Coordinates of C-alpha atoms in Angstrom, one line a residue:
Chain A
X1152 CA 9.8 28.9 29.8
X1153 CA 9.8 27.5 33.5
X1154 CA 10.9 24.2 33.1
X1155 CA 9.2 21.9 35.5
X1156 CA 11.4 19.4 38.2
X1157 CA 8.1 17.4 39.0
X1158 CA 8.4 15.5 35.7
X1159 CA 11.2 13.6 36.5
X1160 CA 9.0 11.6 37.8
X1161 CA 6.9 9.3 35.6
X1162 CA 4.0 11.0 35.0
X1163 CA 2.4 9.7 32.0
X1164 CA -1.2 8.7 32.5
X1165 CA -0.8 5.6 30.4
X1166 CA 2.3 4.2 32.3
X1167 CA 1.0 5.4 36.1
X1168 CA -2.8 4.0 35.3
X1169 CA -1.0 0.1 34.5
X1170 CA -1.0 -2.5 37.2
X1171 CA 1.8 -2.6 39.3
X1172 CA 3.1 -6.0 38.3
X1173 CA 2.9 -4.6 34.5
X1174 CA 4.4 -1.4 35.4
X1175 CA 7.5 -3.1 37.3
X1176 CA 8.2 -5.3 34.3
X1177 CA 8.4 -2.5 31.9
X1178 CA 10.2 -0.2 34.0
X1179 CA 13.6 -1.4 32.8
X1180 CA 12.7 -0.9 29.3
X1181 CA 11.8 2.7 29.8
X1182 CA 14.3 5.5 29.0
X1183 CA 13.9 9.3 30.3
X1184 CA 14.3 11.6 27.0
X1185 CA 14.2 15.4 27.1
X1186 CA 11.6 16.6 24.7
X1187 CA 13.4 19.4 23.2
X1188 CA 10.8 22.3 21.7
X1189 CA 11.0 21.8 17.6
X1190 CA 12.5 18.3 17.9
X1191 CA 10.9 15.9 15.3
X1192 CA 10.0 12.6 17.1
X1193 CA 8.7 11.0 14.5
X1194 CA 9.1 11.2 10.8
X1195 CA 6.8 10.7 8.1
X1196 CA 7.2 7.2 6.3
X1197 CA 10.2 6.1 8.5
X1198 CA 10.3 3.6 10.6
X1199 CA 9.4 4.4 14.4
X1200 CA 12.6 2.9 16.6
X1201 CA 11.0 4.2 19.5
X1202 CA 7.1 5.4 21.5
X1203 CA 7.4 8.1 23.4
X1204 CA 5.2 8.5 26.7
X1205 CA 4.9 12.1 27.6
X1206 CA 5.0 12.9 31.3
X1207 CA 5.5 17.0 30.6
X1208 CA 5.1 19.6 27.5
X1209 CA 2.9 18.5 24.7
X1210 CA 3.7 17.3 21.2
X1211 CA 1.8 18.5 17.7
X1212 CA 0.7 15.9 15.5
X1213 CA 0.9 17.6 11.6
X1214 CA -0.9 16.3 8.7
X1215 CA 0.2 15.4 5.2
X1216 CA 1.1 18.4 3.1
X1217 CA 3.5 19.0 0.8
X1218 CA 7.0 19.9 1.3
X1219 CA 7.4 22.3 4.3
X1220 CA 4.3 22.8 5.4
X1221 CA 2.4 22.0 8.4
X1222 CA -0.9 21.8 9.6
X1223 CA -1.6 20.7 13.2
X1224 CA -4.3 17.7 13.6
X1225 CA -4.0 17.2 17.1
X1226 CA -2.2 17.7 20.3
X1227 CA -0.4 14.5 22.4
X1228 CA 0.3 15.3 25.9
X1229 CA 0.7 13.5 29.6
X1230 CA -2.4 11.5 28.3
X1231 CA -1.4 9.7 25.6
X1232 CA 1.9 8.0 23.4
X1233 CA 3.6 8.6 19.8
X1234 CA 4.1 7.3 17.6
X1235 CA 0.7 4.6 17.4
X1236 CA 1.3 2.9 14.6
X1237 CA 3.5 0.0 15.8
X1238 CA 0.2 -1.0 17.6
X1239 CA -2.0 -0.5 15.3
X1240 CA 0.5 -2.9 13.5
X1241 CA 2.9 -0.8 10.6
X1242 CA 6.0 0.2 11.6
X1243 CA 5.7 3.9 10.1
X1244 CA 3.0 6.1 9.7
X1245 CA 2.4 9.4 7.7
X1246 CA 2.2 11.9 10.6
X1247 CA 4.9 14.4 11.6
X1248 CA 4.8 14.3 15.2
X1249 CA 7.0 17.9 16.6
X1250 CA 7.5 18.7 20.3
X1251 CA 5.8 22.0 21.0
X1252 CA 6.3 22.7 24.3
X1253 CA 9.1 22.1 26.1
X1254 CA 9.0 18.3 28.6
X1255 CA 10.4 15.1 29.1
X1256 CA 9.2 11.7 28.1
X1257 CA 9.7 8.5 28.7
X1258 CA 10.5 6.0 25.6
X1259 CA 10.7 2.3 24.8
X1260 CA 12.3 0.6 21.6
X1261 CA 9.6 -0.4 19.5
X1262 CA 10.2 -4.2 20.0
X1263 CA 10.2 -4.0 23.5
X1264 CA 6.4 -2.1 23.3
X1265 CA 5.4 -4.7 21.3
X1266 CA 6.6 -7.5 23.6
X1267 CA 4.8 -5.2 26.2
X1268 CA 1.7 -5.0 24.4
X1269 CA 1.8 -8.3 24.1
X1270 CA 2.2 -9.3 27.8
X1271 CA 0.0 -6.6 29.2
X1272 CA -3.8 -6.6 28.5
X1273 CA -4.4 -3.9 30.7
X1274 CA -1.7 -1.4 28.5
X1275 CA -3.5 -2.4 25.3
X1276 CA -6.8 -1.8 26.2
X1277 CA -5.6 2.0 27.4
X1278 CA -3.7 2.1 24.2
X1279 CA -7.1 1.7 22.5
X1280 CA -8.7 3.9 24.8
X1281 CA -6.2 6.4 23.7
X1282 CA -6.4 6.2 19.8
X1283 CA -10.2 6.8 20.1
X1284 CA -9.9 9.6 22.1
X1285 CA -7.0 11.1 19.4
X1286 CA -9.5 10.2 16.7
X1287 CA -12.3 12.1 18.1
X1288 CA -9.8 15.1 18.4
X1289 CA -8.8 15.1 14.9
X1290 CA -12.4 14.3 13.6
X1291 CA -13.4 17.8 15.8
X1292 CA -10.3 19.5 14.3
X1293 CA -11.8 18.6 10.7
X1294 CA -14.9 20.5 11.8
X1295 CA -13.4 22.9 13.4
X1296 CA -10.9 24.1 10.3
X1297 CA -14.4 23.5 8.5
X1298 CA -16.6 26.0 10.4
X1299 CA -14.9 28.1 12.9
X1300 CA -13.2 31.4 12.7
X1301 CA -9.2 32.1 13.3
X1302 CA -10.2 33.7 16.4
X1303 CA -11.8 31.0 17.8
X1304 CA -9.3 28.8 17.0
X1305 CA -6.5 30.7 18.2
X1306 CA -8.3 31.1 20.9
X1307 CA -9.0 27.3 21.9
X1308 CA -5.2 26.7 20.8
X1309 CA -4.1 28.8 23.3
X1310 CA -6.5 27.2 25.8
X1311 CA -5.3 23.8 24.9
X1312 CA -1.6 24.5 25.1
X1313 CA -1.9 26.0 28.5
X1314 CA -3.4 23.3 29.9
X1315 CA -0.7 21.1 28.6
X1316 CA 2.2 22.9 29.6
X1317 CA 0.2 23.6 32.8
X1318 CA 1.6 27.5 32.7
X1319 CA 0.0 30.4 31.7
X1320 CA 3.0 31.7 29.6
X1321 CA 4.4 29.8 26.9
X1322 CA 7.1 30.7 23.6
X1323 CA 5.0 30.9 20.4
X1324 CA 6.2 32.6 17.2
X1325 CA 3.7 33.9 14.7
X1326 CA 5.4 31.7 12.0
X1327 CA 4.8 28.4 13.9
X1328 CA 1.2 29.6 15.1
X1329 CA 0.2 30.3 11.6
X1330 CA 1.4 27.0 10.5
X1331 CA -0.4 25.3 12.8
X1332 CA -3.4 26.7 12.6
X1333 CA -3.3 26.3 8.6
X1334 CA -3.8 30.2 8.4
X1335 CA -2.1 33.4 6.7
X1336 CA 0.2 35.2 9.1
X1337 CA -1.4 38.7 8.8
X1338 CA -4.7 36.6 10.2
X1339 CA -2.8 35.5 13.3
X1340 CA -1.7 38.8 13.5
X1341 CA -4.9 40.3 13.3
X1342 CA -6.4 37.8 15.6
X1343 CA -3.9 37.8 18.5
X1344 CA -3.8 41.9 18.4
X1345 CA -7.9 41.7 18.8
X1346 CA -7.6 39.5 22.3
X1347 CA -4.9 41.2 23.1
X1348 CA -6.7 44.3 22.8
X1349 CA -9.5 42.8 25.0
X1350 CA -7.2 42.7 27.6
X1351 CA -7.4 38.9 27.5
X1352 CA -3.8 38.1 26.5
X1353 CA -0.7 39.9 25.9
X1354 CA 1.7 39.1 23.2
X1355 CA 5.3 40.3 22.8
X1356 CA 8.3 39.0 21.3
X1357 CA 7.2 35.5 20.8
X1358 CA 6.1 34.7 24.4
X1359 CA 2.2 34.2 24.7
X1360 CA 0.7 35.4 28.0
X1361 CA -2.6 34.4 28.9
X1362 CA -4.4 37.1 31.4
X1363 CA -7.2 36.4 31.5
X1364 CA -8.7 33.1 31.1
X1365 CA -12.4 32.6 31.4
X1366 CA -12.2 35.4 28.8
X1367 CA -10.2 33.2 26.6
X1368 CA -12.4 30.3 27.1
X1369 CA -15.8 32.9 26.3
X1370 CA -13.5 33.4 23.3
X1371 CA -13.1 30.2 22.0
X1372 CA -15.6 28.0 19.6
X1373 CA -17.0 24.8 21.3
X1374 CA -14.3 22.2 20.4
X1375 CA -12.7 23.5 23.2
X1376 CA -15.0 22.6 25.7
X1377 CA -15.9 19.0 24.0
X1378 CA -12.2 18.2 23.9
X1379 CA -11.7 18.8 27.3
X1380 CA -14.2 16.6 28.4
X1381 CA -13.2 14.0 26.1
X1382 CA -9.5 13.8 27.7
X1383 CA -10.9 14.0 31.2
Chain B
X1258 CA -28.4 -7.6 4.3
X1259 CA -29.5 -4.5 2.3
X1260 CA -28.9 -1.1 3.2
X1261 CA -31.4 1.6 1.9
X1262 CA -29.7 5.2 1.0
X1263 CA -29.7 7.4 3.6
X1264 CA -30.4 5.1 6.6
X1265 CA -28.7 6.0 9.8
X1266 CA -27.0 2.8 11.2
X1267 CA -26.2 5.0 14.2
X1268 CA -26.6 8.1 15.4
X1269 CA -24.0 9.8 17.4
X1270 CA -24.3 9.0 21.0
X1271 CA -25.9 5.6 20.3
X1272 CA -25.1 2.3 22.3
X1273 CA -23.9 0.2 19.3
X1274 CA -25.4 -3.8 19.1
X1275 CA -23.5 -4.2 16.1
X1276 CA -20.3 -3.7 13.9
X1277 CA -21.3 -3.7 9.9
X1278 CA -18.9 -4.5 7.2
X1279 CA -20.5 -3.1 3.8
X1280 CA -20.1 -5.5 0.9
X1281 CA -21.9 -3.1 -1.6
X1282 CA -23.2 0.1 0.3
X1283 CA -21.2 3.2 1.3
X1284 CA -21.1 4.7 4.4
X1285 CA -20.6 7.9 5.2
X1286 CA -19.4 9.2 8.8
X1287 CA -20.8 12.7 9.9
X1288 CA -19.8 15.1 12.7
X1289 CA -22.6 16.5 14.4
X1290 CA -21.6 19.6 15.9
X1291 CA -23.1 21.4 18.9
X1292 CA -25.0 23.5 16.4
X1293 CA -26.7 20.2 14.7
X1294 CA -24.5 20.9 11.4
X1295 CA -23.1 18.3 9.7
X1296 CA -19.2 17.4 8.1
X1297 CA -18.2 14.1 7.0
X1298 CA -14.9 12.9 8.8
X1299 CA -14.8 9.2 6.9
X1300 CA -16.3 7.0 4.5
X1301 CA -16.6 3.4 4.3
X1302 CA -17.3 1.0 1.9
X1303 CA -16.1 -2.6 1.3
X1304 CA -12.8 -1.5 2.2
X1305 CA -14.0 -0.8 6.1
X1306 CA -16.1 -1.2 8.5
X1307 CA -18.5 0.7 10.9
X1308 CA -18.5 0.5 14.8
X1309 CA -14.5 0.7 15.5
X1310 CA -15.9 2.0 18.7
X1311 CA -16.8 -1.3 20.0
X1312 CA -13.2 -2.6 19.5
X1313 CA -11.7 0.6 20.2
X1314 CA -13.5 0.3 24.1
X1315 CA -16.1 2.5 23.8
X1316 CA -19.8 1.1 23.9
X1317 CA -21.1 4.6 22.4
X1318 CA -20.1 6.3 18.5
X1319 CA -19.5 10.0 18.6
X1320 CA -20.6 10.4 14.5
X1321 CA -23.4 9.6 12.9
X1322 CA -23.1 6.6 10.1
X1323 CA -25.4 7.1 7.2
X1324 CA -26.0 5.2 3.8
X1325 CA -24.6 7.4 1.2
X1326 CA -25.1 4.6 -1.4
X1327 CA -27.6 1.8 -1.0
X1328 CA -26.3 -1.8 -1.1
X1329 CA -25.5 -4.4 0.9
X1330 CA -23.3 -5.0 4.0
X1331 CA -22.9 -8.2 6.7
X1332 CA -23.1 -7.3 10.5
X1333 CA -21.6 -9.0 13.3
X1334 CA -23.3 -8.9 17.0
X1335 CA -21.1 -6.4 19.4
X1336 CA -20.2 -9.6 21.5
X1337 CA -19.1 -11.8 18.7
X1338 CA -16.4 -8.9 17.5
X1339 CA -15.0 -8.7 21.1
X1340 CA -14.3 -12.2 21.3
X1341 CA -12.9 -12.8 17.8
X1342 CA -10.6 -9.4 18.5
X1343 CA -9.4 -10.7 21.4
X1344 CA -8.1 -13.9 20.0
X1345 CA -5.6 -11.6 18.7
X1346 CA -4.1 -12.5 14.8
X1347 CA -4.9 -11.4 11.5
X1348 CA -8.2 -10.4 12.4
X1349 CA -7.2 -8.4 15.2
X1350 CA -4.8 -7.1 13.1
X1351 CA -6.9 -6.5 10.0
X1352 CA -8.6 -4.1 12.0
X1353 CA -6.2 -2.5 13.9
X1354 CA -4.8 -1.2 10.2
X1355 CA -7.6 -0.6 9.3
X1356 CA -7.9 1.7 12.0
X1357 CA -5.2 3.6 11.3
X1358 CA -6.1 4.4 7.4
X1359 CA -9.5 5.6 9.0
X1360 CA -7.3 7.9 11.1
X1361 CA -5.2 9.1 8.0
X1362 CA -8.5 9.4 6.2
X1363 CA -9.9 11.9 8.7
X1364 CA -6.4 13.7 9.1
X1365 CA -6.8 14.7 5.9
X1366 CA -10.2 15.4 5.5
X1367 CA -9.3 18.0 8.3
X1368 CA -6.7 19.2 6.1
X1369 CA -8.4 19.1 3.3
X1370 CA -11.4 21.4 4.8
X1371 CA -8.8 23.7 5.5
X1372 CA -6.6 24.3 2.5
X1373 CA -8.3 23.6 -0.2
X1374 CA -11.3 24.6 -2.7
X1375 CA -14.5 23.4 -2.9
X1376 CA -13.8 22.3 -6.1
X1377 CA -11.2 20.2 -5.0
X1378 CA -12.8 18.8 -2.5
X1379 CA -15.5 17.5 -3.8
X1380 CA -12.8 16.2 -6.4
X1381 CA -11.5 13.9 -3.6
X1382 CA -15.1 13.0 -2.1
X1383 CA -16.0 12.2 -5.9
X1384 CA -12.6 9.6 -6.3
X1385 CA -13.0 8.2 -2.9
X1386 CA -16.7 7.5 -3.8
X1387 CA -15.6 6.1 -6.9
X1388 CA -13.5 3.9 -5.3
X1389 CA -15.8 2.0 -3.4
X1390 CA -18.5 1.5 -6.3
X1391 CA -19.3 -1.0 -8.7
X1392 CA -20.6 1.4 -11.6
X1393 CA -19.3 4.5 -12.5
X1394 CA -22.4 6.0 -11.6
X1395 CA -23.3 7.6 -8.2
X1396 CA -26.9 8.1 -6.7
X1397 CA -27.0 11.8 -4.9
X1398 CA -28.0 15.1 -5.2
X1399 CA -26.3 18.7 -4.7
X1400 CA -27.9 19.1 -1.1
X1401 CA -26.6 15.9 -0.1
X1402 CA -23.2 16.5 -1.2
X1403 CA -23.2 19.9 0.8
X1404 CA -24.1 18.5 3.9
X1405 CA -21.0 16.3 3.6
X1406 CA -18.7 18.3 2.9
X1407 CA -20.3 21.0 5.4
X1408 CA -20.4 23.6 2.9
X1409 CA -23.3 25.6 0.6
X1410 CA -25.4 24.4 -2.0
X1411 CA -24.4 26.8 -4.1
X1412 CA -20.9 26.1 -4.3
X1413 CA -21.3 22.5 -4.6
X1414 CA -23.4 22.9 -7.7
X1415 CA -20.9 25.7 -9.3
X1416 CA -17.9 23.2 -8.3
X1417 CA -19.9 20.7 -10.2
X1418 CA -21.0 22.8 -13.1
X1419 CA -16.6 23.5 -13.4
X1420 CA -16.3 19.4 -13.4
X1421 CA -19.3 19.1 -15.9
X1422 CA -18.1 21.9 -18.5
X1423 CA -14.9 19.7 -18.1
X1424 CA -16.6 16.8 -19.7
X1425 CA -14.8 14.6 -16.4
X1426 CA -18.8 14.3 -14.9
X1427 CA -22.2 14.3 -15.9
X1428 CA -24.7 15.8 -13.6
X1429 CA -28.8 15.1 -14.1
X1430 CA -31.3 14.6 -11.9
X1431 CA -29.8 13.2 -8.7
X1432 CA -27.1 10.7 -10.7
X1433 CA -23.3 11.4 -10.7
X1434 CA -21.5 9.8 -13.9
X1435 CA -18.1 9.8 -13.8
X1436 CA -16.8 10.0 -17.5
X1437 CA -13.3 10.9 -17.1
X1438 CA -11.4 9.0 -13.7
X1439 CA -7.8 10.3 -14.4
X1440 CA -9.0 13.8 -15.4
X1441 CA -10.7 14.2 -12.5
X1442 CA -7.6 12.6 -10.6
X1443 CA -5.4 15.4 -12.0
X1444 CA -7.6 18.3 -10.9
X1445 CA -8.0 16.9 -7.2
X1446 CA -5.8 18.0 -4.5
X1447 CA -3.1 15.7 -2.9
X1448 CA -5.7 14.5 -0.2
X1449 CA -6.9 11.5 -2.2
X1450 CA -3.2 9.9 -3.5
X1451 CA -1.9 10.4 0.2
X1452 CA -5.5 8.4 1.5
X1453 CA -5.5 6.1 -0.9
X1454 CA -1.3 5.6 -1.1
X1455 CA -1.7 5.2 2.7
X1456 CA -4.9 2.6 2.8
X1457 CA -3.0 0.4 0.1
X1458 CA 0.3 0.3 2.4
X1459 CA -1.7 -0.3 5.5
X1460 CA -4.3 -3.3 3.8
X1461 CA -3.4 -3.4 -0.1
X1462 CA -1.6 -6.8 0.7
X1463 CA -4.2 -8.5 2.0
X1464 CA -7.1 -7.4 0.5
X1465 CA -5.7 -7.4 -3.5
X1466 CA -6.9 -11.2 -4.3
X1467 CA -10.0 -9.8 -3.2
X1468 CA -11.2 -7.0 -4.8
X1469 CA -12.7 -6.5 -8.5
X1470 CA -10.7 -6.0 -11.3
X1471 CA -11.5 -2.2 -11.0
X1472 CA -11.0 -1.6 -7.6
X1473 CA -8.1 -3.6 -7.0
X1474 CA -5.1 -1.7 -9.2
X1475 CA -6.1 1.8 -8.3
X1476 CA -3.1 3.8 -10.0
X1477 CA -1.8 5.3 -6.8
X1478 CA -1.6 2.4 -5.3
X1479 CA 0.8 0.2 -7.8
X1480 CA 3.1 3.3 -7.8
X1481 CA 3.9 3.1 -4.7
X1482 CA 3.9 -0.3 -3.9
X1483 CA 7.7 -0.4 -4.4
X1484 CA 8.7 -1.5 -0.9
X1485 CA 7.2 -4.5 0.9
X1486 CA 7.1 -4.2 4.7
X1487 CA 7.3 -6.4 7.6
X1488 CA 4.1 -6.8 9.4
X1489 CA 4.2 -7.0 13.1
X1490 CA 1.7 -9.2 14.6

């Protein structure tokens, strides 16, 4: 996976959209972290030490399940911050939160982005912005896994991740794809071998290769389209 | 002031005047899809609100809030929230928490449509209902249910039927009795301890001197209560 220089720079939309005089003061505070693909950054029921700002790759937020499996509920990328529930004022929160693709973040101790939070109107009100925008993304993920078919969803998966990862290629193994999409493996199996067979991607040892993307996006149910515009 | 059943408080897309807290009544929170269909996300009752939007920076709801359950409910002018949520505190607070169980909620609703049966689902709509009620009995009919859950008549009524031959409902003309609370309990999927578990950590504290006697101790929720944590305000 090409790993991308540019996000050494701070490059979370939350963080770059703050007022200067906001920004500079939390600066300090801030700590680059590698998000490393399959690292857990937060853990169900424990308590959150630090948020992570994304600037690159793209972290899956799983729902409750029993032991071992997941279920992805949404997607947190360059536009948002995990985990929210120090702000929305409990120090832990039920959600798994697993980086999927491959980026760095920036983080704060949780005290410190509570001072913040504290200090900065500006930061809360984009926080808020932000946990309506995630809650319209799982609320259309409950109607999606409601109505639409694997195809379709595989489909606007894809779509979403490579807009994320801002790459066209990406590492995916069945295993994790049928977790996440909360489906048998022979139907991500069957699914990926019918676009693949459209010529729209190609699929080969794990690595996902989009080819042809308005295709893709033909492919994929509506949620796609609505989400976009909702994290415009 | 009263709520009738199946009034639409907002429909998605609306500019909101007003957040409502039910007292009595029971809100239900639909998805419109680009198809018109329907799926409920959330339900509120006297343990929420309606209008998070307003707080949340939005002027506009993306679901559609409907009276599932006629009753009562207090409203407070769009203006009048901002203010009071901007004085930070417990209110602010109260909110923000509450916020998050909404999220959990829909999580696993989302889950929920995609793992589970019918039949269990409606098991979780059913105790989640329940919850919020005074009576053990619950105004609604078969079609209603379906367009909640965003599935077919048909398989709401056999699901039903399966709960009914179970002696845990009764079923007849339009009214929902629940007979049999921890039976039905015992047949429902996870989704409804890990709500409920999760709404008691968030706002159990504060709301237990509260509620009525048979809201208040909901099983889950003095199981799990083993650990008091800090609140950050």
């Amino acid at each position: 996976m090409p790993f991308d220089a540019r996000s050494d720079v701070l490059a979370n939309k939350i963080l770059t959209t703050l007022p200067a005089a906001d920004l500079e003061r939390i600066k300090p505070k801030l700590e680059r972290f590698e998000m490393v693909f399959g690292a857990t950054l937060n853990t169900p029921n424990q308590i959150a030490e630090h948020i992570y700002f994304p600037d690159s790759g793209m972290i899956s937020l799983l729902g409750t399940l029993g032991e071992g499996s997941n279920l992805e509920i949404s997607i947190v990328a360059s536009e948002g911050a995990i985990p929210l529930c120090p702000f929305l004022g409990t120090p832990s929160s039920p959600v798994r939160a697993l980086v999927q693709g491959h980026g760095i973040a920036h983080r704060i101790k949780t005290a410190d982005f509570l001072d913040e939070c504290r200090a900065s109107p500006e930061l809360t009100r984009m926080l808020l912005h932000f946990t309506r925008s995630l809650m319209l993304q799982i609320s259309q993920c409950a109607v999606c896994f409601r109505f639409h078919m694997i195809e379709e969803r595989l489909a606007r998966w894809l779509l979403m991740s490579a807009d994320r990862m801002e790459s066209n290629e990406f590492l995916m193994t069945q295993k994790t794809l049928s977790s996440m999409l909360g489906v048998r493996r022979e139907g991500v199996t069957k699914a990926a071998s019918h676009l693949q067979k459209l010529g729209i991607i190609q699929y080969s040892r794990g690595k996902i290769h989009i080819l042809d993307r308005p295709q893709l996006e033909g492919a994929a149910c509506a949620c796609y389209a609505i989400l976009s515009a909702e994290t415009q | 002031m009263q709520l009738p059943l199946g009034k639409v408080l907002y429909e998605s897309g609306d500019k909101m005047s007003h957040i409502y807290f039910p007292t009595t009544a029971i809100i239900s929170l639909l998805y419109i899809m680009e198809n018109g269909g329907t799926a409920e996300i959330g339900i509120a009752g006297n343990n929420g609100l309606i209008g998070m939007a307003l707080y949340m920076g939005g002027e506009t709801t993306s679901s559609r809030a409907v009276v599932q359950s006629a009753g009562g409910a207090v409203r407070m002018t769009a203006a009048d929230l901002r203010a009071e949520f901007a004085r930070g505190g417990l209110f602010q607070n109260l909110l923000l928490r509450y916020t998050q169980s909404l999220m959990t909620q829909i999580s696993q609703t989302a889950v929920c449509n995609r793992l589970h049966s019918i039949q269990q689902q409606l098991c979780r709509w059913l105790l989640i209902n329940h919850d919020q009620l005074a009576a053990d009995k619950l105004v609604m009919t078969h079609d209603l249910i379906a367009n909640m859950l965003g599935v077919r008549r048909e398989g709401v009524t056999h699901a039903a039927g399966t709960l009914q031959e179970m002696g845990i409902i009764k079923y007849s003309r339009g009214t929902i009795t629940m007979l049999d609370r921890k039976a039905l309990e015992s047949v429902a999927c996870e989704c409804y301890q890990v709500v409920s578990t999760e709404y008691d950590r968030l706002l159990g504290e504060y709301l237990r001197t509260n509620l009525p006697d048979r809201i208040a101790p909901n099983s889950a929720s003095v199981r799990q209560r083993t650990v008091k944590e800090k609140v950050f305000t």
